[in-house]
Short mmCIF file of C-alpha atoms in Angstrom, two decimals:
data_model
loop_
_atom_site.label_atom_id
_atom_site.label_comp_id
_atom_site.label_asym_id
_atom_site.label_seq_id
_atom_site.Cartn_x
_atom_site.Cartn_y
_atom_site.Cartn_z
CA MET A 1 85.48 89.90 106.21
CA THR A 2 85.98 93.04 104.48
CA LEU A 3 84.16 93.74 100.96
CA MET A 4 87.53 93.00 99.37
CA ASP A 5 87.87 89.78 101.26
CA GLU A 6 84.33 88.67 100.23
CA ALA A 7 84.90 89.60 96.61
CA ARG A 8 88.34 87.68 96.53
CA LYS A 9 86.34 84.48 97.80
CA GLY A 10 84.04 84.80 94.69
CA ASN A 11 81.21 86.34 96.72
CA ILE A 12 78.88 88.80 94.96
CA THR A 13 77.50 90.58 97.89
CA PRO A 14 74.21 92.81 97.94
CA THR A 15 76.45 95.79 97.90
CA ILE A 16 78.31 94.74 94.80
CA ARG A 17 75.16 93.45 93.14
CA LYS A 18 73.57 97.06 93.87
CA VAL A 19 76.40 99.00 92.48
CA ALA A 20 76.57 96.65 89.36
CA GLU A 21 73.07 97.45 88.76
CA ASN A 22 73.56 101.13 89.05
CA GLU A 23 76.52 101.24 86.86
CA HIS A 24 75.22 98.93 84.18
CA ILE A 25 78.11 96.50 84.67
CA ASP A 26 78.09 92.68 85.01
CA PRO A 27 78.13 91.85 88.72
CA ASP A 28 81.15 89.39 88.46
CA THR A 29 83.01 91.80 86.50
CA LEU A 30 82.67 94.29 89.29
CA ARG A 31 83.41 91.63 91.98
CA LYS A 32 86.83 91.06 90.31
CA TYR A 33 87.42 94.82 90.09
CA VAL A 34 86.68 95.08 93.95
CA ALA A 35 88.88 92.00 94.55
CA LYS A 36 91.92 93.72 92.77
CA GLY A 37 91.30 97.07 94.39
CA LEU A 38 90.54 98.69 90.92
CA VAL A 39 87.02 99.67 92.33
CA THR A 40 86.37 100.88 95.86
CA ILE A 41 82.90 100.87 97.40
CA PRO A 42 83.29 102.83 100.78
CA GLN A 43 80.83 101.24 103.42
CA ASN A 44 81.59 101.08 107.17
CA VAL A 45 80.17 98.01 108.75
CA LYS A 46 78.65 100.31 111.23
CA ARG A 47 76.53 102.31 108.89
CA GLU A 48 73.94 101.63 106.11
CA THR A 49 74.44 103.78 103.20
CA ARG A 50 73.62 104.12 99.51
CA PRO A 51 76.51 102.12 97.79
CA MET A 52 79.01 104.01 95.40
CA GLY A 53 81.24 102.49 93.18
CA ILE A 54 84.46 104.68 92.51
CA GLY A 55 87.08 103.46 89.99
CA LYS A 56 87.34 101.32 86.76
CA CYS A 57 84.38 101.63 84.46
CA MET A 58 82.30 103.40 87.10
CA THR A 59 80.79 106.86 86.48
CA VAL A 60 82.90 109.64 87.73
CA LYS A 61 81.93 110.44 91.14
CA ILE A 62 81.92 113.69 93.08
CA ASN A 63 82.47 114.62 96.72
CA ALA A 64 81.21 117.83 98.54
CA ASN A 65 83.20 119.15 101.58
CA VAL A 66 81.08 120.70 104.30
CA GLY A 67 81.99 121.59 108.00
CA THR A 68 82.48 124.29 110.59
CA SER A 69 85.36 126.66 111.07
CA ARG A 70 86.44 128.14 114.24
CA ASP A 71 85.17 131.53 113.03
CA PHE A 72 81.60 130.10 111.85
CA ILE A 73 80.02 127.39 113.98
CA ASP A 74 76.41 126.81 112.60
CA VAL A 75 75.74 123.06 112.54
CA ASP A 76 72.22 123.58 111.01
CA ASP A 77 73.80 125.49 108.02
CA GLU A 78 76.27 122.59 107.55
CA ILE A 79 73.51 120.10 107.46
CA LYS A 80 71.68 122.19 105.11
CA LYS A 81 74.75 122.38 102.84
CA ALA A 82 75.21 118.53 103.12
CA ILE A 83 71.58 117.95 102.03
CA THR A 84 71.86 120.65 99.24
CA ALA A 85 75.11 118.96 97.81
CA VAL A 86 73.45 115.65 97.56
CA LYS A 87 70.37 117.04 95.95
CA TYR A 88 72.42 118.57 93.20
CA GLY A 89 74.65 115.61 92.42
CA ALA A 90 77.19 115.03 95.07
CA ASP A 91 77.81 111.29 95.46
CA THR A 92 79.76 111.52 98.94
CA ILE A 93 79.95 114.09 101.76
CA MET A 94 83.14 114.80 103.78
CA ASP A 95 82.92 116.71 107.07
CA LEU A 96 85.86 119.02 107.49
CA SER A 97 84.80 120.60 110.79
CA THR A 98 87.27 122.20 113.04
CA GLY A 99 85.14 124.35 115.26
CA GLY A 100 82.49 123.34 117.86
CA ASP A 101 81.68 120.01 119.37
CA LEU A 102 83.16 117.89 116.35
CA ASN A 103 81.65 114.48 117.54
CA ASP A 104 78.23 116.11 117.52
CA ILE A 105 78.68 117.85 114.43
CA ARG A 106 79.89 114.61 112.74
CA LYS A 107 77.00 112.56 113.83
CA ARG A 108 74.49 115.15 112.88
CA ILE A 109 75.75 115.73 109.42
CA MET A 110 76.22 112.04 108.87
CA ASP A 111 72.61 111.35 109.93
CA ALA A 112 71.30 113.97 107.58
CA VAL A 113 72.54 112.15 104.37
CA ASP A 114 72.42 108.52 103.08
CA VAL A 115 75.66 108.78 100.90
CA PRO A 116 79.09 107.40 101.78
CA PHE A 117 80.67 109.83 104.44
CA GLY A 118 84.21 110.89 104.96
CA THR A 119 86.42 112.60 107.45
CA VAL A 120 89.96 113.87 108.11
CA PRO A 121 90.63 112.48 111.68
CA ILE A 122 93.83 114.63 112.15
CA TYR A 123 91.57 117.68 112.25
CA GLN A 124 90.08 116.45 115.50
CA ALA A 125 93.25 115.10 116.86
CA ALA A 126 94.85 118.47 116.59
CA SER A 127 91.84 120.47 117.59
CA SER A 128 91.89 118.69 120.93
CA LYS A 129 95.22 120.29 121.63
CA LYS A 130 96.73 123.71 122.32
CA THR A 131 98.74 123.50 119.14
CA VAL A 132 98.94 120.84 116.39
CA VAL A 133 102.47 119.64 117.43
CA ASP A 134 101.19 118.74 120.83
CA MET A 135 99.36 115.56 119.45
CA SER A 136 100.73 112.34 120.29
CA SER A 137 100.71 109.34 117.91
CA ASP A 138 97.86 107.85 120.21
CA ASP A 139 95.89 110.94 119.78
CA MET A 140 95.94 110.27 115.93
CA PHE A 141 95.11 106.66 115.98
CA ASN A 142 92.42 106.97 118.75
CA THR A 143 90.77 109.67 116.54
CA VAL A 144 90.58 107.34 113.62
CA ARG A 145 89.17 104.57 115.70
CA LYS A 146 86.45 107.06 117.13
CA HIS A 147 85.48 108.08 113.57
CA ALA A 148 85.39 104.52 112.30
CA GLU A 149 83.22 103.67 115.44
CA SER A 150 80.81 106.44 114.67
CA GLY A 151 80.21 105.05 111.18
CA VAL A 152 82.42 106.96 109.03
CA ASP A 153 82.95 105.33 105.59
CA PHE A 154 86.23 106.63 104.57
CA VAL A 155 88.99 108.68 106.20
CA THR A 156 91.73 110.86 104.72
CA ILE A 157 95.03 109.87 105.97
CA HIS A 158 98.21 111.67 104.98
CA ALA A 159 100.53 108.72 105.37
CA GLY A 160 102.62 109.54 102.29
CA VAL A 161 103.91 112.72 103.97
CA ASN A 162 107.01 111.31 105.52
CA GLN A 163 110.69 112.31 106.05
CA ASN A 164 111.58 111.29 102.43
CA ALA A 165 109.11 113.72 101.13
CA LEU A 166 109.92 116.37 103.49
CA GLN A 167 113.59 116.27 102.28
CA ARG A 168 112.19 116.90 98.72
CA LEU A 169 110.13 119.76 100.01
CA ARG A 170 113.22 121.28 101.72
CA LYS A 171 115.29 121.06 98.51
CA GLY A 172 112.57 122.39 96.11
CA ASP A 173 111.68 125.74 94.97
CA ARG A 174 107.98 125.81 95.80
CA ILE A 175 106.29 129.19 96.08
CA MET A 176 103.63 128.01 98.64
CA ASN A 177 105.24 124.97 100.20
CA VAL A 178 102.16 123.00 101.60
CA VAL A 179 98.60 123.93 101.30
CA SER A 180 96.94 120.71 102.48
CA ARG A 181 95.81 121.24 106.09
CA GLY A 182 96.27 117.61 107.01
CA GLY A 183 99.61 117.69 105.38
CA SER A 184 100.72 120.93 107.10
CA PHE A 185 99.67 119.42 110.56
CA THR A 186 101.71 116.32 109.87
CA ILE A 187 104.82 118.23 108.72
CA ALA A 188 104.73 120.67 111.62
CA TRP A 189 104.52 117.64 113.91
CA MET A 190 107.39 115.84 112.27
CA ILE A 191 109.62 118.78 112.39
CA HIS A 192 108.84 119.85 116.01
CA ASN A 193 109.13 116.33 117.44
CA ASN A 194 112.01 115.20 115.10
CA GLN A 195 110.03 111.92 114.39
CA GLU A 196 108.53 110.07 111.36
CA ASN A 197 104.85 110.61 110.54
CA PRO A 198 103.12 108.05 112.85
CA PHE A 199 100.51 107.16 110.11
CA TYR A 200 103.47 106.04 107.83
CA ALA A 201 105.66 104.58 110.57
CA GLU A 202 102.79 102.59 112.03
CA PHE A 203 100.77 101.97 108.87
CA ASP A 204 100.21 98.16 109.77
CA TYR A 205 98.30 99.38 112.76
CA LEU A 206 96.30 101.71 110.73
CA ILE A 207 95.34 98.71 108.29
CA GLU A 208 94.21 96.60 111.43
CA LEU A 209 91.97 99.28 112.50
CA ALA A 210 90.66 99.96 109.03
CA LYS A 211 90.06 96.11 108.61
CA GLU A 212 87.90 95.98 111.80
CA TYR A 213 85.37 98.34 110.25
CA ASP A 214 85.87 97.81 106.61
CA LEU A 215 87.10 101.45 106.66
CA THR A 216 88.15 102.75 103.37
CA LEU A 217 91.52 104.61 103.43
CA SER A 218 91.62 107.83 101.29
CA LEU A 219 95.45 108.16 101.00
CA GLY A 220 95.85 111.91 101.23
CA ASP A 221 97.91 114.15 99.05
CA GLY A 222 99.78 116.24 101.74
CA MET A 223 102.31 117.40 99.14
CA ARG A 224 99.74 118.57 96.58
CA PRO A 225 100.65 121.87 94.75
CA GLY A 226 98.80 124.92 95.73
CA CYS A 227 99.66 126.98 92.72
CA VAL A 228 100.45 126.11 89.15
CA HIS A 229 104.32 126.79 89.62
CA ASP A 230 104.41 124.05 92.28
CA ALA A 231 102.95 121.39 90.03
CA SER A 232 104.79 118.45 89.07
CA ASP A 233 107.82 118.55 91.46
CA ASN A 234 109.96 116.20 93.21
CA ALA A 235 107.90 116.38 96.50
CA LYS A 236 104.75 115.60 94.78
CA PHE A 237 106.19 112.68 92.75
CA MET A 238 107.87 111.30 95.95
CA GLU A 239 104.59 111.13 97.72
CA PHE A 240 102.97 109.37 94.79
CA ILE A 241 105.68 106.55 95.17
CA THR A 242 105.16 106.16 98.76
CA LEU A 243 101.28 106.13 98.14
CA GLY A 244 101.67 103.31 95.69
CA GLU A 245 103.56 101.19 98.29
CA LEU A 246 100.82 101.82 100.87
CA VAL A 247 98.15 100.77 98.30
CA LYS A 248 99.82 97.47 97.71
CA GLN A 249 100.25 96.96 101.52
CA SER A 250 96.55 97.81 102.15
CA ARG A 251 95.40 95.38 99.42
CA GLU A 252 97.38 92.55 100.68
CA ALA A 253 95.48 93.06 103.98
CA GLY A 254 91.93 93.25 102.15
CA VAL A 255 91.53 96.83 102.98
CA GLN A 256 90.07 99.20 100.32
CA THR A 257 91.87 102.41 99.34
CA PHE A 258 91.66 105.29 96.92
CA VAL A 259 94.43 107.78 96.42
CA GLU A 260 94.20 111.62 96.55
CA GLY A 261 95.84 113.86 93.92
CA PRO A 262 96.45 117.49 93.25
CA GLY A 263 95.64 120.43 93.28
CA HIS A 264 96.65 123.13 91.09
CA VAL A 265 98.03 121.86 87.80
CA ALA A 266 98.09 123.75 84.30
CA ALA A 267 95.99 121.79 81.78
CA ASP A 268 98.89 120.54 79.85
CA GLU A 269 100.36 118.70 82.99
CA ILE A 270 97.08 116.97 84.13
CA GLN A 271 97.60 113.95 81.99
CA LEU A 272 101.29 113.56 83.32
CA SER A 273 99.73 113.70 86.96
CA VAL A 274 97.10 111.34 86.46
CA THR A 275 98.76 108.84 84.40
CA SER A 276 101.76 108.74 86.86
CA MET A 277 99.58 108.34 89.84
CA LYS A 278 97.66 105.59 88.32
CA LYS A 279 100.89 103.76 87.29
CA LEU A 280 102.61 104.26 90.60
CA CYS A 281 99.67 103.40 92.65
CA HIS A 282 98.74 100.43 90.73
CA ASN A 283 95.60 101.78 89.22
CA ALA A 284 93.89 102.41 92.57
CA PRO A 285 90.90 104.86 92.15
CA LEU A 286 92.01 108.26 92.15
CA TYR A 287 90.31 111.15 93.98
CA LEU A 288 91.40 114.79 92.84
CA LEU A 289 90.75 118.13 94.21
CA GLY A 290 90.02 119.93 90.78
CA PRO A 291 92.71 120.13 89.56
CA LEU A 292 92.58 124.07 89.26
CA VAL A 293 94.01 124.92 85.93
CA THR A 294 94.92 128.57 86.72
CA ASP A 295 95.58 130.63 89.91
CA ILE A 296 93.98 133.86 88.85
CA ALA A 297 90.19 133.18 89.05
CA PRO A 298 89.25 133.72 92.68
CA GLY A 299 85.49 133.62 92.87
CA TYR A 300 85.36 131.37 89.91
CA ASP A 301 87.39 128.39 91.14
CA HIS A 302 84.39 126.04 90.82
CA ILE A 303 84.78 126.56 87.04
CA THR A 304 88.75 126.41 86.94
CA GLY A 305 88.20 122.89 88.98
CA ALA A 306 85.67 121.77 86.57
CA ILE A 307 87.86 122.44 83.53
CA GLY A 308 90.68 120.49 85.22
CA GLY A 309 88.24 117.78 86.49
CA THR A 310 87.07 116.92 82.99
CA ILE A 311 90.49 116.61 81.67
CA ALA A 312 91.60 114.57 84.65
CA GLY A 313 88.44 112.14 84.23
CA MET A 314 89.35 111.80 80.55
CA CYS A 315 92.89 110.73 81.66
CA GLY A 316 91.60 108.21 84.19
CA ALA A 317 90.64 110.06 87.44
CA ASP A 318 87.71 108.50 89.06
CA PHE A 319 86.62 110.81 91.88
CA LEU A 320 86.41 114.79 91.81
CA CYS A 321 86.22 116.79 94.96
CA MET A 322 84.05 119.92 94.12
CA THR A 323 85.27 123.45 94.62
CA THR A 324 82.94 126.26 95.18
CA PRO A 325 83.02 129.98 94.18
CA ALA A 326 84.29 130.65 97.80
CA GLU A 327 87.47 128.45 97.45
CA HIS A 328 90.47 130.36 98.80
CA LEU A 329 88.18 133.16 99.99
CA ALA A 330 85.84 132.28 102.65
CA LEU A 331 83.72 129.31 104.23
CA PRO A 332 81.18 128.60 101.56
CA THR A 333 77.47 129.33 101.71
CA CYS A 334 74.72 127.02 100.88
CA GLU A 335 74.38 128.66 97.39
CA ASP A 336 78.13 128.36 96.81
CA VAL A 337 77.78 124.48 97.70
CA LYS A 338 74.89 124.31 95.21
CA GLU A 339 76.81 126.05 92.62
CA GLY A 340 80.00 123.83 93.06
CA ALA A 341 78.10 120.64 93.04
CA ILE A 342 76.36 121.47 89.69
CA VAL A 343 79.31 122.55 88.12
CA THR A 344 81.43 119.52 89.22
CA LYS A 345 78.71 117.13 88.09
CA ILE A 346 78.83 118.74 84.75
CA ALA A 347 82.62 118.06 84.66
CA ALA A 348 82.08 114.56 85.72
CA HIS A 349 79.56 113.86 82.98
CA ALA A 350 81.66 115.48 80.39
CA ALA A 351 84.44 113.11 81.36
CA ASP A 352 81.95 110.10 81.38
CA LEU A 353 81.37 110.89 77.56
CA THR A 354 84.93 109.72 76.99
CA ARG A 355 85.43 106.93 79.47
CA GLU A 356 85.43 103.09 79.06
CA GLY A 357 82.39 101.41 80.46
CA GLN A 358 80.36 104.57 80.61
CA ARG A 359 80.86 106.34 77.06
CA GLU A 360 77.79 104.77 75.44
CA ARG A 361 75.46 105.40 78.21
CA ALA A 362 76.48 108.99 78.93
CA ARG A 363 76.31 109.73 75.14
CA ALA A 364 72.88 108.15 75.00
CA THR A 365 71.79 110.83 77.42
CA ASP A 366 73.29 113.54 75.43
CA LYS A 367 71.51 112.23 72.24
CA GLU A 368 68.14 112.24 74.10
CA MET A 369 68.73 116.04 74.86
CA ALA A 370 69.63 116.73 71.25
CA GLN A 371 66.44 115.09 70.19
CA ALA A 372 64.55 117.04 72.61
CA ARG A 373 65.93 120.35 71.46
CA ASN A 374 65.32 119.50 67.86
CA ALA A 375 61.65 118.79 68.70
CA LEU A 376 61.53 121.86 70.97
CA ASN A 377 60.48 119.61 73.69
CA TRP A 378 61.10 121.86 76.64
CA GLU A 379 59.74 119.53 79.36
CA LYS A 380 62.00 116.63 78.18
CA GLN A 381 65.08 119.06 78.00
CA PHE A 382 64.24 120.13 81.68
CA GLU A 383 64.08 116.60 82.79
CA LEU A 384 67.31 115.56 81.19
CA ALA A 385 69.28 118.63 82.48
CA ILE A 386 71.75 118.21 85.28
CA ASP A 387 70.37 121.43 86.91
CA LYS A 388 66.63 120.98 86.33
CA GLU A 389 65.64 124.26 87.95
CA LYS A 390 67.61 126.97 86.45
CA PRO A 391 66.78 126.18 82.80
CA ARG A 392 63.08 126.11 83.42
CA LYS A 393 63.33 129.50 85.40
CA THR A 394 65.33 130.94 82.69
CA ARG A 395 62.85 130.19 80.05
CA GLU A 396 59.82 131.25 81.99
CA ASN A 397 61.48 134.60 83.06
CA ARG A 398 61.98 135.40 79.49
CA LYS A 399 58.77 134.53 77.89
CA THR A 400 58.03 134.42 74.16
CA GLY A 401 54.92 133.84 72.02
CA SER A 402 56.99 131.21 69.96
CA ASP A 403 57.51 127.71 71.01
CA ALA A 404 61.13 128.46 70.36
CA CYS A 405 63.22 130.50 72.87
CA SER A 406 63.20 134.21 73.21
CA MET A 407 66.63 134.59 71.59
CA CYS A 408 65.28 133.60 68.11
CA GLY A 409 61.57 133.24 68.46
CA GLU A 410 60.15 132.73 64.82
CA LEU A 411 63.81 133.05 63.51
CA CYS A 412 64.65 129.85 65.25
CA ALA A 413 67.10 127.93 62.89
CA LEU A 414 65.54 124.62 63.89
CA LYS A 415 62.08 125.70 62.92
CA ILE A 416 63.26 127.42 59.67
CA VAL A 417 65.06 124.31 58.26
CA GLN A 418 62.36 121.83 59.48
CA GLN A 419 59.79 123.97 57.64
CA ALA A 420 61.86 124.15 54.54
CA LEU A 421 62.79 120.34 54.49
CA SER A 422 58.76 119.73 55.19
CA GLU A 423 57.85 121.93 52.26
CA GLU A 424 60.37 120.26 50.01
CA LYS A 425 58.65 116.88 50.61
#
């Protein structure tokens, strides 16, 4: 049985119990959420991993993408990136490799981390052919099985990219058409072969395969906007509608899902995107790339994504895919991944301060930090910080004879008022 099947039978499994403990939630309440598909805990039966709850009343989780490209194939470096991402806050890792021995790369990265692990199987299916349009539907499904058999916990499948969505794209006025790599492979294949997307046409078979391994389906956002101009258009909303139908179909079979979303979205449209996806997709856990709130900050898109991620998390998004300073520019370095993980973790916590089920716990941590700052307790501040290394290094590199910081020294506002209040007593 899948985890969802167990939950529907009333069984509080060790996995559910562990997540409930981590999230400070009643185990039976969590069981009910898993049974309804409101919380997803990706965990392949072939792999032992640290269980992560994604969805209703859970902390906002973050994912880090790593992987080779055809231009840069350094597996050791990608392993280092994955380990670094987990160290600095990533709750899951995805391998998006397209260059080198993809089976070996996937195994080595997956073996290096103990968090849920995801892939995009169509990348490997396409990489095995001269061009992406040469894939067969068997190639696509066989690659999904290969990834499931290897222990992958969740897979991105662009099943919502169908002929209906393609028609909306043709009639639209997008500047950038399709920026999802998996979405572009699928559309090119559909146009060249004049056929429906196999993952949509044969979704029943995909569900059977997923059920065999308790593989979580991350229903991909192939029509996500690649710039602010393209957000909130018909192609994107058509995909939302289709993904909602596929979520319902998956739940009926006892297969866990979450749904992926945009993309590049102006700040005032994020709530519309999130609430629409939640409504159309039956409150499935929502996984967003960013969203990036402006297009003019290359080199700083980890920040534009964090801004959008906080707003999205406030509106109901459950899972944020981090971006790095290298987004849109190059394959990220290990330092880029570290920076992206920290900034996205900040965004997730900022969202948790507002969310049902986590608000009080998140605010308690901020209260502790405020008390430590008021007491000029530097060790406690470093302990509570999301990045525990940078603040310590900054303080040590700018020494002061005062117990306050070197910005104010003895002119510290906290010290002055504390002394005045003390003298008054």
